[in-house]
Short mmCIF file of C-alpha atoms in Angstrom, two decimals:
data_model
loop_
_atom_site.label_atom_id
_atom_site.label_comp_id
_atom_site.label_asym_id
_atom_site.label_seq_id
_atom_site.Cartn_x
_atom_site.Cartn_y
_atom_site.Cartn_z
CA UNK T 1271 -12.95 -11.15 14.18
CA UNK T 1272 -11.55 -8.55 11.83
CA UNK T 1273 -12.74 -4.79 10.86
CA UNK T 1274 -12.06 -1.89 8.26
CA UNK T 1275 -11.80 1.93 9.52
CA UNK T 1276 -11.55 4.55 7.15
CA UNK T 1277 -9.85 7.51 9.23
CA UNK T 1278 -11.21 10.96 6.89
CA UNK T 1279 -9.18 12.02 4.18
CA UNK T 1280 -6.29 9.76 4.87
CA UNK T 1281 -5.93 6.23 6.25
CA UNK T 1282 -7.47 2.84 5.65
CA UNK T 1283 -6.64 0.58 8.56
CA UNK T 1284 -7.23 -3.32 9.32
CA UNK T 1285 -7.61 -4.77 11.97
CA UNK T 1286 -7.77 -9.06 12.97
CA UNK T 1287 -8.33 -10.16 16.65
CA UNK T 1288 -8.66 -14.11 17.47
CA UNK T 1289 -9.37 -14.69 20.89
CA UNK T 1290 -10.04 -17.70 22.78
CA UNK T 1291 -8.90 -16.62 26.60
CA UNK T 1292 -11.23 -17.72 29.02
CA UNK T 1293 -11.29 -13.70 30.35
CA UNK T 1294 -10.33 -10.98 29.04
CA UNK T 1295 -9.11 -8.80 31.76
CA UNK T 1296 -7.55 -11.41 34.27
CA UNK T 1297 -6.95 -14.97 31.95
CA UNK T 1298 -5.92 -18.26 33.24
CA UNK T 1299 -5.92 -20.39 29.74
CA UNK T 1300 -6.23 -19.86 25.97
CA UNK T 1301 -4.88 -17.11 23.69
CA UNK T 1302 -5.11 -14.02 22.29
CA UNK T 1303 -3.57 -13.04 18.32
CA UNK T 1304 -3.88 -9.21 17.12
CA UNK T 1305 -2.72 -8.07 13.83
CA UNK T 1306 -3.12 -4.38 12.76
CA UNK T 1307 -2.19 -2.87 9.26
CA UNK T 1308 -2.57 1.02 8.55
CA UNK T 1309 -2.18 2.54 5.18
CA UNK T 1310 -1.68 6.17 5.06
CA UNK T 1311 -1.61 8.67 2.15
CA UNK T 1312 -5.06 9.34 0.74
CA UNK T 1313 -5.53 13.13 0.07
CA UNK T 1314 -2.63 14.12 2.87
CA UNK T 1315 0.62 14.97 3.22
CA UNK T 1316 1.47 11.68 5.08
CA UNK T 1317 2.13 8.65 3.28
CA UNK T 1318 2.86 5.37 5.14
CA UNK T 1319 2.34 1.66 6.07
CA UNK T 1320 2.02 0.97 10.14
CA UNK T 1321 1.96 -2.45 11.37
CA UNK T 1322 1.64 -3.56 14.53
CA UNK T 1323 1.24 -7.31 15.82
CA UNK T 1324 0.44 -9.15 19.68
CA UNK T 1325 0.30 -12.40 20.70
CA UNK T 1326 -0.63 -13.66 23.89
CA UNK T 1327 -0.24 -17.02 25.42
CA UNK T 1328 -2.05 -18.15 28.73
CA UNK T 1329 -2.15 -21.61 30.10
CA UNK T 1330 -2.72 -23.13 34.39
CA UNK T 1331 1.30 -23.69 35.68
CA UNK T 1332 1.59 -25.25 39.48
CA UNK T 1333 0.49 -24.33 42.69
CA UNK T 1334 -2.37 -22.68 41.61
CA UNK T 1335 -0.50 -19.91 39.12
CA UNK T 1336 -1.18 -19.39 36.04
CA UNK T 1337 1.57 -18.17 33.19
CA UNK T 1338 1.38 -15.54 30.58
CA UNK T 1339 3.40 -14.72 27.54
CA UNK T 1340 2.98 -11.80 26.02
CA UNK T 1341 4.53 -10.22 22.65
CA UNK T 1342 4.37 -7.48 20.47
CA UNK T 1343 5.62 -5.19 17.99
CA UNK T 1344 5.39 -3.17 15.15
CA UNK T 1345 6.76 -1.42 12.29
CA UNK T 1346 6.14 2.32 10.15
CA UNK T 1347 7.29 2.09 7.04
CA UNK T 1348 7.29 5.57 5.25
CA UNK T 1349 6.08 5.50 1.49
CA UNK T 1350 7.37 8.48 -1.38
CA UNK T 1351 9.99 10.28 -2.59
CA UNK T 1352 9.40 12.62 0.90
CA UNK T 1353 9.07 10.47 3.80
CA UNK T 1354 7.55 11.91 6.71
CA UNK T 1355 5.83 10.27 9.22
CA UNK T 1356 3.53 12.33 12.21
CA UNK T 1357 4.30 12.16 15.79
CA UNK T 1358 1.36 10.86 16.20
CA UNK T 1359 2.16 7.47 13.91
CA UNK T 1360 5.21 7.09 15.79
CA UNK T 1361 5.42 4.10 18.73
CA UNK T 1362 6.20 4.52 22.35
CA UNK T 1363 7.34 2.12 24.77
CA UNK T 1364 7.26 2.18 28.48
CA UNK T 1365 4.53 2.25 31.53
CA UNK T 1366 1.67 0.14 33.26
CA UNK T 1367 0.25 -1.50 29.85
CA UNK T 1368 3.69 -2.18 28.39
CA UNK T 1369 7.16 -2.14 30.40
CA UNK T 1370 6.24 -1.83 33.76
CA UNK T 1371 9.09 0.30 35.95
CA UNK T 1372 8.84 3.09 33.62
CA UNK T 1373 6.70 5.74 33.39
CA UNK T 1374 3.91 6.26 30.24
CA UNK T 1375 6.01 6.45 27.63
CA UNK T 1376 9.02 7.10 29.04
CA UNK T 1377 11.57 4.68 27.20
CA UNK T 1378 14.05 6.20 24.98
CA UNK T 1379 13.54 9.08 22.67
CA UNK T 1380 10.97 11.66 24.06
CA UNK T 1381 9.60 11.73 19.99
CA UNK T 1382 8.93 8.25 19.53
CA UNK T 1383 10.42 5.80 17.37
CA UNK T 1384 9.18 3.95 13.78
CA UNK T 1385 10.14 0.67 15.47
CA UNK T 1386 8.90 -1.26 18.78
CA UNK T 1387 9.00 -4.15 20.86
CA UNK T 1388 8.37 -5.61 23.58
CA UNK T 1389 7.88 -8.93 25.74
CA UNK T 1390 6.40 -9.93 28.87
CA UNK T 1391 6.30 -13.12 31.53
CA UNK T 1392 4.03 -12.80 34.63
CA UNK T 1393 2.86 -15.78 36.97
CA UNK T 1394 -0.69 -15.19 38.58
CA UNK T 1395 -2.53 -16.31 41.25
CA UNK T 1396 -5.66 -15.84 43.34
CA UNK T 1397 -4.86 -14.52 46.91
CA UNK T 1398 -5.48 -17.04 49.90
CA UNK T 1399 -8.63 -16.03 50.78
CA UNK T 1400 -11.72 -17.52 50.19
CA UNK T 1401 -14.18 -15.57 47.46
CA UNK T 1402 -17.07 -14.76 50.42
CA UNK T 1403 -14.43 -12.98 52.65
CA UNK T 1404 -15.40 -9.77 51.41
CA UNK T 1405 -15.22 -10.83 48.09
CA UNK T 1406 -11.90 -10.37 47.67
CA UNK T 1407 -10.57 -14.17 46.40
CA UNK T 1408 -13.24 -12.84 43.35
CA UNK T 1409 -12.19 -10.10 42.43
CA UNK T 1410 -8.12 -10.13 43.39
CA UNK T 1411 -5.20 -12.16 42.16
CA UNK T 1412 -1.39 -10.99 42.87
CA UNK T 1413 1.29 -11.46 39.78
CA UNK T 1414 4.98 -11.84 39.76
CA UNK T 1415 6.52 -10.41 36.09
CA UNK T 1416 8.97 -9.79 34.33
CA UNK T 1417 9.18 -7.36 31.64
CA UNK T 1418 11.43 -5.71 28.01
CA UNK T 1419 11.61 -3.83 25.24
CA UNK T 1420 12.79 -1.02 23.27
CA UNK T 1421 11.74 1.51 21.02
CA UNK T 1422 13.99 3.35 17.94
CA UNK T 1423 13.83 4.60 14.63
CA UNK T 1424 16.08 1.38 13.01
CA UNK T 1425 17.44 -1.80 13.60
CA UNK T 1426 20.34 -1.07 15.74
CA UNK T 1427 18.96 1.05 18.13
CA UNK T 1428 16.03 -1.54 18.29
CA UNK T 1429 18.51 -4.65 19.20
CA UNK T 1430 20.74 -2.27 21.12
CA UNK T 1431 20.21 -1.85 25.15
CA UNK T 1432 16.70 -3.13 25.53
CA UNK T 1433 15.21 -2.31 29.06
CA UNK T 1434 14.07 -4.67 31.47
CA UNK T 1435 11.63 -4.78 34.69
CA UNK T 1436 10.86 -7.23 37.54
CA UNK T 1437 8.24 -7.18 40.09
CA UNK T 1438 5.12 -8.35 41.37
CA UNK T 1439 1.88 -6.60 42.82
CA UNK T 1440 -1.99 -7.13 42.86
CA UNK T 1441 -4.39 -7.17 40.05
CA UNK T 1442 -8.10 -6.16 41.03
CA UNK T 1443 -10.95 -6.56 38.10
CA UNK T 1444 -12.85 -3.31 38.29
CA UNK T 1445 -16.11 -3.29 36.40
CA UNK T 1446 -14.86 -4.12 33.18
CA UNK T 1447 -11.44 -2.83 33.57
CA UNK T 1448 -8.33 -4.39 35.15
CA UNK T 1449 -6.45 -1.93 38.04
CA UNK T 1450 -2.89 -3.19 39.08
CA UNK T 1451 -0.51 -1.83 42.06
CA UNK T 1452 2.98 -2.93 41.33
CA UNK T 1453 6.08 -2.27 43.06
CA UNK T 1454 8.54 -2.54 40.25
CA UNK T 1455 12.22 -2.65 39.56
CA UNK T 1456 13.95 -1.41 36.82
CA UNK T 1457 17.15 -3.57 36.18
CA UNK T 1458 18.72 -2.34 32.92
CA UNK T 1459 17.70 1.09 31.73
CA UNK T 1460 19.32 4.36 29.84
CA UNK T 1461 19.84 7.82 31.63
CA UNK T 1462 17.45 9.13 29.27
CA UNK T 1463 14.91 7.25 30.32
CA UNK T 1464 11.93 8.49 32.78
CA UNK T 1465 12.28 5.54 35.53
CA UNK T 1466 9.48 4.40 38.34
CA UNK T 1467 11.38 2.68 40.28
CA UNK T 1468 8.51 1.72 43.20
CA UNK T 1469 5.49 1.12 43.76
CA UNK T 1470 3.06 1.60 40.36
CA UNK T 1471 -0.33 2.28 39.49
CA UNK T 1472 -2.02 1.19 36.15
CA UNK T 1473 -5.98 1.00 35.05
CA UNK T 1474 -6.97 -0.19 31.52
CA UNK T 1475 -7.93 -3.49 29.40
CA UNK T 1476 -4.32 -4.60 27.88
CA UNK T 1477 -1.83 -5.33 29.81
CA UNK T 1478 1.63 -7.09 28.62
#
């Protein structure tokens, strides 16, 4: 599927989703391709082009995991002879949905960055129980992952010292939202950065 948003007075955006996972929130098989373009500079005093990209990859591994691949990324490039480009348009990296081990946003520079990435490998599985003990083989699954990626305002600082994560925790499908408890550990990360090194708590609908 694929949609237009005018944002008032000053952005056209794009966006194309193809999904084929067999759920959204918890999947065991099929995939998941995003591809967002943002054009800035109607009538304001911001003029850009914001991209941003995700793939995901899900498919049934052995004894009774499944495997996910996650990527993403994205890109503002800043348009005119006076580039300047909002806080708001920048990318941040770090937290629940994206680099677990971290706290919400809490990778590299505290203003954000033009540039992002980041990658993701987690193996999933229900828990040993059956689904009528309490209901909990329904609605529960526990994850092992591994996560990285960066944030920065150019090419070097994107390459350069990318953090990385490891873990595992339980996943819980909550309505229509997915709830995770992690214990997570950081394994390469800056002194700048705001670390979680623990146990973590995340609620939302994308996950990496």
């Amino acid at each position: 599927s694929s949609g237009i948003n005018a944002e008032y007075g000053c952005a056209l955006r794009h966006t194309y989703v193809r999904d084929t996972r067999d759920d959204l929130l918890v999947p065991s098989r099929g995939t998941k391709h995003m591809l967002e373009t943002e054009l800035a500079g109607f009538m304001g005093d911001v003029n850009h082009v914001k991209v941003s990209a995700e793939s995901q990859f899900n498919a049934r591994f052995i004894l009774g995991y499944s495997a996910t691949l996650s990527v993403r990324g994205g890109v503002v490039h800043e348009l005119g002879d006076n580039p300047r480009t909002w806080i708001t348009d920048k990318f941040f990296c770090g937290g629940p949905g994206s680099v677990r081990g971290f706290y919400e946003d809490g990778i590299g520079r505290p203003l954000g960055g033009t540039m992002h990435w980041g990658a993701g490998f987690s193996l999933t599985r229900k828990l040993p129980f059956s689904p009528h003990i309490w209901g909990l083989g329904k609605y529960m699954r526990v994850h092992h992952f591994a996560n990285a990626g960066n944030v920065g305002s150019c090419k070097d600082e994107l390459i350069k010292d990318p953090r990385v994560s490891v873990g595992s925790g339980l996943i819980m499908k909550i309505a229509n939202f997915r709830m995770e408890i992690n214990y997570a550990v950081p394994i390469r990360h800056q002194p700048d950065d705001v670390v979680n090194h623990g146990l973590q708590f995340g609620i939302g609908i994308n996950f990496m």
